[in-house]
């Protein structure tokens, strides 16, 4: 599947930028091949427009915000958040354009990030109750580009078999390669996979988890939000909860922006955020190394024979099935260079 060629994928919310980055002015971001300029208005509203001035195509992201409008750096045309041209400095009497002249997109702030949907979203941004709950803290972990398909990272999150190979140097046990099968409950646009996974408790993790046992169990409830968002809720035997939110925001067919933050029900005195990030950093780097060496055009058709499967691939196979079903419901077929789907 080539993500930029599936219009359906434009109908979801994706986190694109840390909201704090807009304090420095308008920022560019490319979402599913669409170049955007994102900015924050004086009244606190967030805006996303096509990053192309209607006059001579200059990048609005190189401009600035003035009186609630984004100003093009080339000749100063100013646009509001709907793309209406409010002012043309060379024609002071012209008044605002009757219609928007630059395309605008839905834009909103949640969890400290700016989210964008290119077309009418099929589902809201998920509500996670930990946000704002004093029993939990939110730790921003990663915001970085990866050279792999968004789907590869999503599938990896639900693939318990990779833990014991990819993460053999951090918490996996290469001598125990066959992971427990999760039980999966599906909805229309999401599923939850539950499993209990025994893992090594490294010295570093003993401190982060405040648990001295050599082996611990991760009670996992992993939620996939179609297409490229997941919530990994890990509960340890001590009652500690480590809830990782990861988005693989699609930039291009072969590139995504990884946005990751976590919630914890302990305190900075129990485990400093820097140590928690350091462990997750090492684990994530192990995934990145492998995933960047995969084919970005993931075949969704499980019977194509292009990729073979094993029983532990069940969550990833369900992800393919749900994506194909949704495409079909919207009259779309999978776009790929591997094979041709009859419409
Ligand atoms: S190109 Fe933007 S005002 Fe001329
Ligand atoms: Fe992993």
mmCIF file of C-alpha atoms and ligand atoms in Angstrom:
data_model
loop_
_atom_site.group_PDB
_atom_site.id
_atom_site.type_symbol
_atom_site.label_atom_id
_atom_site.label_comp_id
_atom_site.label_asym_id
_atom_site.label_seq_id
_atom_site.Cartn_x
_atom_site.Cartn_y
_atom_site.Cartn_z
ATOM 1 C CA UNK A 1 0.000 0.000 0.000
ATOM 2 C CA UNK A 2 1.321 3.388 -0.966
ATOM 3 C CA UNK A 3 -0.115 5.675 1.689
ATOM 4 C CA UNK A 4 -0.101 8.890 -0.346
ATOM 5 C CA UNK A 5 -2.225 7.238 -3.037
ATOM 6 C CA UNK A 6 -5.071 6.262 -0.692
ATOM 7 C CA UNK A 7 -7.441 9.253 -0.299
ATOM 8 C CA UNK A 8 -9.116 7.437 2.611
ATOM 9 C CA UNK A 9 -6.019 7.993 4.760
ATOM 10 C CA UNK A 10 -6.588 11.737 4.473
ATOM 11 C CA UNK A 11 -9.719 11.266 6.615
ATOM 12 C CA UNK A 12 -7.916 10.750 9.933
ATOM 13 C CA UNK A 13 -6.329 13.029 12.519
ATOM 14 C CA UNK A 14 -2.544 12.923 12.760
ATOM 15 C CA UNK A 15 -0.268 14.716 15.264
ATOM 16 C CA UNK A 16 2.128 16.789 13.168
ATOM 17 C CA UNK A 17 4.058 19.187 15.421
ATOM 18 C CA UNK A 18 4.689 19.888 19.109
ATOM 19 C CA UNK A 19 2.429 22.868 19.848
ATOM 20 C CA UNK A 20 5.385 24.635 21.500
ATOM 21 C CA UNK A 21 7.281 24.707 18.179
ATOM 22 C CA UNK A 22 4.817 27.341 16.916
ATOM 23 C CA UNK A 23 6.078 29.855 19.449
ATOM 24 C CA UNK A 24 8.880 30.460 16.942
ATOM 25 C CA UNK A 25 6.367 31.267 14.187
ATOM 26 C CA UNK A 26 4.723 29.335 11.348
ATOM 27 C CA UNK A 27 6.175 25.880 10.634
ATOM 28 C CA UNK A 28 6.092 23.626 7.561
ATOM 29 C CA UNK A 29 5.002 19.987 7.677
ATOM 30 C CA UNK A 30 4.349 17.478 4.894
ATOM 31 C CA UNK A 31 1.421 15.144 5.608
ATOM 32 C CA UNK A 32 0.714 12.362 3.089
ATOM 33 C CA UNK A 33 2.630 14.340 0.498
ATOM 34 C CA UNK A 34 0.587 17.497 1.166
ATOM 35 C CA UNK A 35 2.810 20.462 2.060
ATOM 36 C CA UNK A 36 1.307 22.430 4.932
ATOM 37 C CA UNK A 37 1.988 25.574 6.885
ATOM 38 C CA UNK A 38 0.838 25.419 10.499
ATOM 39 C CA UNK A 39 0.554 28.385 12.805
ATOM 40 C CA UNK A 40 -1.074 29.604 15.969
ATOM 41 C CA UNK A 41 -3.260 32.685 15.850
ATOM 42 C CA UNK A 42 -3.176 35.369 18.547
ATOM 43 C CA UNK A 43 -6.560 34.102 19.813
ATOM 44 C CA UNK A 44 -5.065 30.632 20.442
ATOM 45 C CA UNK A 45 -6.633 28.912 17.415
ATOM 46 C CA UNK A 46 -4.442 26.646 15.332
ATOM 47 C CA UNK A 47 -4.472 26.807 11.549
ATOM 48 C CA UNK A 48 -3.248 24.628 8.673
ATOM 49 C CA UNK A 49 -3.146 25.863 5.077
ATOM 50 C CA UNK A 50 -1.552 24.570 1.937
ATOM 51 C CA UNK A 51 2.011 25.882 2.042
ATOM 52 C CA UNK A 52 1.676 27.779 -1.213
ATOM 53 C CA UNK A 53 0.756 31.411 -1.694
ATOM 54 C CA UNK A 54 -2.027 32.009 -4.238
ATOM 55 C CA UNK A 55 0.018 34.812 -5.839
ATOM 56 C CA UNK A 56 3.368 33.345 -6.924
ATOM 57 C CA UNK A 57 3.461 30.068 -4.983
ATOM 58 C CA UNK A 58 5.914 31.142 -2.256
ATOM 59 C CA UNK A 59 6.005 28.965 0.892
ATOM 60 C CA UNK A 60 3.830 30.661 3.494
ATOM 61 C CA UNK A 61 5.798 28.802 6.170
ATOM 62 C CA UNK A 62 8.637 31.251 5.497
ATOM 63 C CA UNK A 63 6.309 34.104 6.421
ATOM 64 C CA UNK A 64 5.051 35.411 9.755
ATOM 65 C CA UNK A 65 1.853 35.973 11.719
ATOM 66 C CA UNK A 66 0.462 39.509 11.920
ATOM 67 C CA UNK A 67 -2.961 40.619 13.244
ATOM 68 C CA UNK A 68 -4.348 37.072 13.196
ATOM 69 C CA UNK A 69 -3.235 36.364 9.633
ATOM 70 C CA UNK A 70 -0.313 34.624 8.000
ATOM 71 C CA UNK A 71 1.739 36.974 5.845
ATOM 72 C CA UNK A 72 3.491 35.729 2.720
ATOM 73 C CA UNK A 73 7.198 36.612 2.813
ATOM 74 C CA UNK A 74 7.327 37.402 -0.924
ATOM 75 C CA UNK A 75 4.885 40.340 -1.412
ATOM 76 C CA UNK A 76 2.949 40.388 1.840
ATOM 77 C CA UNK A 77 -0.447 38.947 0.938
ATOM 78 C CA UNK A 78 -2.121 37.998 4.234
ATOM 79 C CA UNK A 79 -4.457 35.025 4.777
ATOM 80 C CA UNK A 80 -6.811 33.982 7.563
ATOM 81 C CA UNK A 81 -7.165 30.424 8.857
ATOM 82 C CA UNK A 82 -9.684 29.546 6.129
ATOM 83 C CA UNK A 83 -7.346 30.722 3.372
ATOM 84 C CA UNK A 84 -9.271 33.930 2.638
ATOM 85 C CA UNK A 85 -6.880 36.628 1.427
ATOM 86 C CA UNK A 86 -7.494 39.490 3.867
ATOM 87 C CA UNK A 87 -5.034 42.061 2.572
ATOM 88 C CA UNK A 88 -2.917 42.774 -0.492
ATOM 89 C CA UNK A 89 -0.490 45.517 0.563
ATOM 90 C CA UNK A 90 -0.104 46.752 -3.027
ATOM 91 C CA UNK A 91 -3.918 47.110 -3.339
ATOM 92 C CA UNK A 92 -4.966 48.512 0.051
ATOM 93 C CA UNK A 93 -8.566 49.135 -1.070
ATOM 94 C CA UNK A 94 -9.228 45.689 -2.498
ATOM 95 C CA UNK A 95 -10.788 44.169 0.676
ATOM 96 C CA UNK A 96 -10.815 40.461 1.537
ATOM 97 C CA UNK A 97 -11.289 37.851 -1.198
ATOM 98 C CA UNK A 98 -14.891 36.598 -1.417
ATOM 99 C CA UNK A 99 -13.765 32.962 -1.356
ATOM 100 C CA UNK A 100 -10.764 31.215 0.193
ATOM 101 C CA UNK A 101 -7.887 31.245 -2.298
ATOM 102 C CA UNK A 102 -5.594 28.881 -0.366
ATOM 103 C CA UNK A 103 -6.831 25.447 0.740
ATOM 104 C CA UNK A 104 -7.353 25.024 4.496
ATOM 105 C CA UNK A 105 -7.433 21.879 6.659
ATOM 106 C CA UNK A 106 -8.912 20.886 10.027
ATOM 107 C CA UNK A 107 -6.397 21.679 12.770
ATOM 108 C CA UNK A 108 -6.551 21.294 16.539
ATOM 109 C CA UNK A 109 -4.347 20.943 19.639
ATOM 110 C CA UNK A 110 -4.404 17.896 21.989
ATOM 111 C CA UNK A 111 -1.829 16.389 24.361
ATOM 112 C CA UNK A 112 0.643 19.182 23.556
ATOM 113 C CA UNK A 113 0.648 18.450 19.810
ATOM 114 C CA UNK A 114 -1.012 20.027 16.802
ATOM 115 C CA UNK A 115 -3.193 17.535 14.917
ATOM 116 C CA UNK A 116 -4.333 17.859 11.309
ATOM 117 C CA UNK A 117 -6.937 16.025 9.203
ATOM 118 C CA UNK A 118 -6.677 16.673 5.455
ATOM 119 C CA UNK A 119 -10.292 15.640 4.732
ATOM 120 C CA UNK A 120 -13.441 15.190 6.829
ATOM 121 C CA UNK A 121 -12.240 12.947 9.719
ATOM 122 C CA UNK A 122 -13.903 9.543 10.199
ATOM 123 C CA UNK A 123 -13.099 9.445 13.945
ATOM 124 C CA UNK A 124 -12.262 12.030 16.610
ATOM 125 C CA UNK A 125 -8.842 12.354 18.241
ATOM 126 C CA UNK A 126 -8.980 9.683 21.003
ATOM 127 C CA UNK A 127 -9.751 10.750 24.574
ATOM 128 C CA UNK A 128 -7.178 9.396 26.986
ATOM 129 C CA UNK A 129 -8.326 9.829 30.562
ATOM 130 C CA UNK A 130 -4.771 10.041 31.952
ATOM 131 C CA UNK A 131 -4.378 13.535 30.445
ATOM 132 C CA UNK A 132 -5.117 16.013 33.209
ATOM 133 C CA UNK A 133 -5.514 13.261 35.860
ATOM 134 C CA UNK A 134 -3.246 14.198 38.787
ATOM 135 C CA UNK A 135 -2.389 10.499 39.327
ATOM 136 C CA UNK A 136 -0.469 10.536 36.040
ATOM 137 C CA UNK A 137 2.301 12.581 34.490
ATOM 138 C CA UNK A 138 2.857 13.019 30.767
ATOM 139 C CA UNK A 139 6.391 12.664 29.453
ATOM 140 C CA UNK A 140 7.219 13.806 25.914
ATOM 141 C CA UNK A 141 9.558 11.203 24.463
ATOM 142 C CA UNK A 142 10.302 11.439 20.735
ATOM 143 C CA UNK A 143 9.545 13.612 17.751
ATOM 144 C CA UNK A 144 11.648 12.420 14.838
ATOM 145 C CA UNK A 145 11.528 11.290 11.190
ATOM 146 C CA UNK A 146 11.828 7.585 10.348
ATOM 147 C CA UNK A 147 12.491 6.278 6.846
ATOM 148 C CA UNK A 148 9.857 3.567 6.823
ATOM 149 C CA UNK A 149 6.177 3.181 6.063
ATOM 150 C CA UNK A 150 3.841 4.193 8.899
ATOM 151 C CA UNK A 151 2.199 0.770 8.714
ATOM 152 C CA UNK A 152 5.466 -1.056 9.443
ATOM 153 C CA UNK A 153 5.825 0.745 12.762
ATOM 154 C CA UNK A 154 2.190 0.109 13.685
ATOM 155 C CA UNK A 155 2.406 -3.582 12.931
ATOM 156 C CA UNK A 156 5.657 -3.842 14.877
ATOM 157 C CA UNK A 157 3.900 -2.517 17.991
ATOM 158 C CA UNK A 158 1.531 -5.481 18.017
ATOM 159 C CA UNK A 159 4.088 -8.109 17.075
ATOM 160 C CA UNK A 160 5.128 -9.881 20.274
ATOM 161 C CA UNK A 161 7.508 -12.173 18.354
ATOM 162 C CA UNK A 162 9.879 -9.358 17.435
ATOM 163 C CA UNK A 163 10.571 -8.532 21.085
ATOM 164 C CA UNK A 164 12.837 -11.508 21.656
ATOM 165 C CA UNK A 165 14.928 -10.835 18.535
ATOM 166 C CA UNK A 166 14.952 -7.087 17.901
ATOM 167 C CA UNK A 167 15.170 -6.350 21.638
ATOM 168 C CA UNK A 168 17.458 -9.233 22.627
ATOM 169 C CA UNK A 169 19.955 -6.713 24.051
ATOM 170 C CA UNK A 170 17.443 -4.735 26.112
ATOM 171 C CA UNK A 171 14.626 -6.899 27.482
ATOM 172 C CA UNK A 172 13.876 -9.739 25.054
ATOM 173 C CA UNK A 173 14.856 -13.376 25.622
ATOM 174 C CA UNK A 174 16.148 -14.863 22.385
ATOM 175 C CA UNK A 175 15.855 -18.355 23.888
ATOM 176 C CA UNK A 176 12.112 -17.934 24.291
ATOM 177 C CA UNK A 177 11.091 -16.993 20.758
ATOM 178 C CA UNK A 178 7.454 -18.038 20.814
ATOM 179 C CA UNK A 179 5.340 -15.312 22.389
ATOM 180 C CA UNK A 180 1.913 -15.719 23.949
ATOM 181 C CA UNK A 181 -0.939 -14.987 21.541
ATOM 182 C CA UNK A 182 -2.926 -11.889 22.396
ATOM 183 C CA UNK A 183 -6.683 -11.938 22.647
ATOM 184 C CA UNK A 184 -8.127 -9.332 20.339
ATOM 185 C CA UNK A 185 -11.346 -7.366 20.585
ATOM 186 C CA UNK A 186 -12.166 -5.402 17.491
ATOM 187 C CA UNK A 187 -14.270 -2.374 16.749
ATOM 188 C CA UNK A 188 -14.899 -0.633 13.450
ATOM 189 C CA UNK A 189 -11.859 1.650 13.493
ATOM 190 C CA UNK A 190 -9.753 0.179 16.303
ATOM 191 C CA UNK A 191 -8.889 -2.993 18.185
ATOM 192 C CA UNK A 192 -7.440 -3.895 21.571
ATOM 193 C CA UNK A 193 -4.932 -6.753 21.848
ATOM 194 C CA UNK A 194 -4.338 -8.122 25.351
ATOM 195 C CA UNK A 195 -1.437 -10.322 26.370
ATOM 196 C CA UNK A 196 0.906 -11.048 29.271
ATOM 197 C CA UNK A 197 4.514 -11.043 28.127
ATOM 198 C CA UNK A 198 7.369 -12.158 30.437
ATOM 199 C CA UNK A 199 10.471 -9.998 29.852
ATOM 200 C CA UNK A 200 13.931 -9.544 31.352
ATOM 201 C CA UNK A 201 14.182 -6.844 33.945
ATOM 202 C CA UNK A 202 17.491 -5.123 33.201
ATOM 203 C CA UNK A 203 19.455 -3.162 35.813
ATOM 204 C CA UNK A 204 18.255 0.064 34.209
ATOM 205 C CA UNK A 205 14.640 -1.089 34.269
ATOM 206 C CA UNK A 206 14.880 -2.332 37.872
ATOM 207 C CA UNK A 207 15.398 1.285 38.860
ATOM 208 C CA UNK A 208 12.750 2.650 36.454
ATOM 209 C CA UNK A 209 10.194 0.073 37.625
ATOM 210 C CA UNK A 210 11.344 0.010 41.251
ATOM 211 C CA UNK A 211 11.244 -3.770 41.049
ATOM 212 C CA UNK A 212 14.313 -5.952 41.711
ATOM 213 C CA UNK A 213 13.083 -9.215 40.202
ATOM 214 C CA UNK A 214 15.212 -10.582 37.328
ATOM 215 C CA UNK A 215 12.158 -11.257 35.176
ATOM 216 C CA UNK A 216 8.928 -9.302 35.141
ATOM 217 C CA UNK A 217 5.615 -9.576 33.347
ATOM 218 C CA UNK A 218 4.153 -6.953 31.112
ATOM 219 C CA UNK A 219 0.369 -7.030 31.243
ATOM 220 C CA UNK A 220 -0.301 -5.425 27.891
ATOM 221 C CA UNK A 221 -3.441 -3.845 26.484
ATOM 222 C CA UNK A 222 -2.423 -2.437 23.118
ATOM 223 C CA UNK A 223 -4.957 -0.390 21.188
ATOM 224 C CA UNK A 224 -4.622 0.229 17.493
ATOM 225 C CA UNK A 225 -6.451 3.254 16.138
ATOM 226 C CA UNK A 226 -6.727 2.883 12.415
ATOM 227 C CA UNK A 227 -4.545 3.739 10.561
ATOM 228 C CA UNK A 228 -1.335 4.874 12.300
ATOM 229 C CA UNK A 229 -1.866 5.494 15.998
ATOM 230 C CA UNK A 230 -1.417 3.142 18.941
ATOM 231 C CA UNK A 231 -1.699 3.166 22.698
ATOM 232 C CA UNK A 232 0.400 0.594 24.524
ATOM 233 C CA UNK A 233 -0.827 0.225 28.081
ATOM 234 C CA UNK A 234 1.702 -1.765 30.115
ATOM 235 C CA UNK A 235 0.914 -2.702 33.705
ATOM 236 C CA UNK A 236 3.679 -4.252 35.778
ATOM 237 C CA UNK A 237 3.099 -6.597 38.760
ATOM 238 C CA UNK A 238 3.947 -3.704 41.136
ATOM 239 C CA UNK A 239 0.930 -1.752 39.834
ATOM 240 C CA UNK A 240 3.121 0.646 37.891
ATOM 241 C CA UNK A 241 1.521 1.746 34.635
ATOM 242 C CA UNK A 242 3.551 2.835 31.628
ATOM 243 C CA UNK A 243 1.286 3.958 28.819
ATOM 244 C CA UNK A 244 3.021 4.744 25.558
ATOM 245 C CA UNK A 245 1.237 6.681 22.829
ATOM 246 C CA UNK A 246 2.929 6.381 19.457
ATOM 247 C CA UNK A 247 1.862 7.943 16.183
ATOM 248 C CA UNK A 248 3.559 7.101 12.907
ATOM 249 C CA UNK A 249 2.317 10.198 11.112
ATOM 250 C CA UNK A 250 2.573 9.541 7.364
ATOM 251 C CA UNK A 251 4.810 12.055 5.581
ATOM 252 C CA UNK A 252 5.390 10.135 2.348
ATOM 253 C CA UNK A 253 5.056 6.521 1.181
ATOM 254 C CA UNK A 254 8.454 5.713 2.662
ATOM 255 C CA UNK A 255 8.676 8.194 5.538
ATOM 256 C CA UNK A 256 6.839 8.928 8.762
ATOM 257 C CA UNK A 257 7.194 11.295 11.689
ATOM 258 C CA UNK A 258 7.287 9.408 14.960
ATOM 259 C CA UNK A 259 5.492 11.202 17.777
ATOM 260 C CA UNK A 260 5.745 9.450 21.122
ATOM 261 C CA UNK A 261 4.800 10.423 24.643
ATOM 262 C CA UNK A 262 3.939 8.383 27.691
ATOM 263 C CA UNK A 263 1.838 8.552 30.829
ATOM 264 C CA UNK A 264 3.108 7.135 34.140
ATOM 265 C CA UNK A 265 1.394 6.734 37.498
ATOM 266 C CA UNK A 266 4.645 7.313 39.416
ATOM 267 C CA UNK A 267 6.569 10.503 40.157
ATOM 268 C CA UNK A 268 9.799 12.158 39.091
ATOM 269 C CA UNK A 269 11.252 11.162 42.483
ATOM 270 C CA UNK A 270 10.377 7.475 41.801
ATOM 271 C CA UNK A 271 11.880 7.438 38.301
ATOM 272 C CA UNK A 272 13.315 10.526 36.594
ATOM 273 C CA UNK A 273 11.764 11.206 33.175
ATOM 274 C CA UNK A 274 15.252 11.324 31.653
ATOM 275 C CA UNK A 275 15.901 7.693 32.689
ATOM 276 C CA UNK A 276 12.535 6.542 31.351
ATOM 277 C CA UNK A 277 13.215 8.264 28.027
ATOM 278 C CA UNK A 278 16.728 6.756 27.929
ATOM 279 C CA UNK A 279 15.386 3.192 28.192
ATOM 280 C CA UNK A 280 12.590 3.736 25.665
ATOM 281 C CA UNK A 281 15.174 5.463 23.434
ATOM 282 C CA UNK A 282 17.349 2.339 23.316
ATOM 283 C CA UNK A 283 14.351 0.106 22.627
ATOM 284 C CA UNK A 284 12.988 2.417 19.926
ATOM 285 C CA UNK A 285 16.383 2.676 18.225
ATOM 286 C CA UNK A 286 16.410 -1.128 17.954
ATOM 287 C CA UNK A 287 13.057 -1.051 16.157
ATOM 288 C CA UNK A 288 14.128 1.825 13.881
ATOM 289 C CA UNK A 289 17.241 -0.003 12.739
ATOM 290 C CA UNK A 290 15.196 -2.966 11.511
ATOM 291 C CA UNK A 291 12.112 -1.117 10.233
ATOM 292 C CA UNK A 292 14.084 1.298 8.066
ATOM 293 C CA UNK A 293 15.359 -1.736 6.185
ATOM 294 C CA UNK A 294 11.877 -3.006 5.244
ATOM 295 C CA UNK A 295 9.912 -2.462 2.005
ATOM 296 C CA UNK A 296 7.707 0.617 2.407
ATOM 297 C CA UNK A 297 5.102 -0.727 -0.034
ATOM 298 C CA UNK A 298 3.474 -3.148 2.430
ATOM 299 C CA UNK A 299 1.269 -5.664 0.592
ATOM 300 C CA UNK A 300 -2.123 -5.571 2.286
ATOM 301 C CA UNK A 301 -3.469 -8.539 0.346
ATOM 302 C CA UNK A 302 -2.543 -11.449 2.627
ATOM 303 C CA UNK A 303 -3.015 -13.980 -0.128
ATOM 304 C CA UNK A 304 -0.711 -12.296 -2.614
ATOM 305 C CA UNK A 305 2.168 -14.520 -1.497
ATOM 306 C CA UNK A 306 4.564 -11.569 -1.494
ATOM 307 C CA UNK A 307 5.021 -11.837 2.267
ATOM 308 C CA UNK A 308 4.637 -15.113 4.202
ATOM 309 C CA UNK A 309 3.037 -15.233 7.635
ATOM 310 C CA UNK A 310 3.172 -17.094 10.962
ATOM 311 C CA UNK A 311 0.633 -17.499 13.782
ATOM 312 C CA UNK A 312 2.037 -14.632 15.877
ATOM 313 C CA UNK A 313 1.340 -12.245 12.964
ATOM 314 C CA UNK A 314 -2.351 -12.334 13.802
ATOM 315 C CA UNK A 315 -2.662 -8.658 14.907
ATOM 316 C CA UNK A 316 -0.828 -7.429 11.802
ATOM 317 C CA UNK A 317 -3.055 -9.581 9.598
ATOM 318 C CA UNK A 318 -6.136 -8.149 11.255
ATOM 319 C CA UNK A 319 -4.776 -4.632 10.621
ATOM 320 C CA UNK A 320 -4.464 -5.475 6.913
ATOM 321 C CA UNK A 321 -7.968 -6.936 6.814
ATOM 322 C CA UNK A 322 -9.527 -3.932 8.570
ATOM 323 C CA UNK A 323 -7.735 -1.472 6.285
ATOM 324 C CA UNK A 324 -8.795 -3.383 3.162
ATOM 325 C CA UNK A 325 -12.393 -3.587 4.412
ATOM 326 C CA UNK A 326 -12.478 0.144 5.088
ATOM 327 C CA UNK A 327 -10.970 0.946 1.692
ATOM 328 C CA UNK A 328 -13.612 -1.239 0.060
ATOM 329 C CA UNK A 329 -16.414 0.466 2.000
ATOM 330 C CA UNK A 330 -15.199 3.775 0.598
ATOM 331 C CA UNK A 331 -14.930 2.454 -2.941
ATOM 332 C CA UNK A 332 -11.147 2.394 -2.908
ATOM 333 C CA UNK A 333 -8.715 -0.369 -3.785
ATOM 334 C CA UNK A 334 -5.203 -0.845 -2.483
ATOM 335 C CA UNK A 335 -2.617 1.103 -4.470
ATOM 336 C CA UNK A 336 0.657 -0.785 -4.690
ATOM 337 C CA UNK A 337 3.442 -1.502 -7.141
ATOM 338 C CA UNK A 338 3.334 -5.238 -6.269
ATOM 339 C CA UNK A 339 0.134 -6.248 -8.033
ATOM 340 C CA UNK A 340 -2.985 -4.824 -9.571
ATOM 341 C CA UNK A 341 -6.347 -4.949 -7.808
ATOM 342 C CA UNK A 342 -9.462 -5.066 -9.941
ATOM 343 C CA UNK A 343 -11.735 -2.154 -8.967
HETATM 344 S S1 LIG B 1 4.065 35.071 -3.711
HETATM 345 FE FE1 LIG B 1 2.992 35.440 -1.924
HETATM 346 S S2 LIG B 1 2.510 37.534 -1.999
HETATM 347 FE FE2 LIG B 1 3.532 37.128 -3.859
HETATM 348 FE FE1 LIG B 2 9.867 -3.102 19.372
#
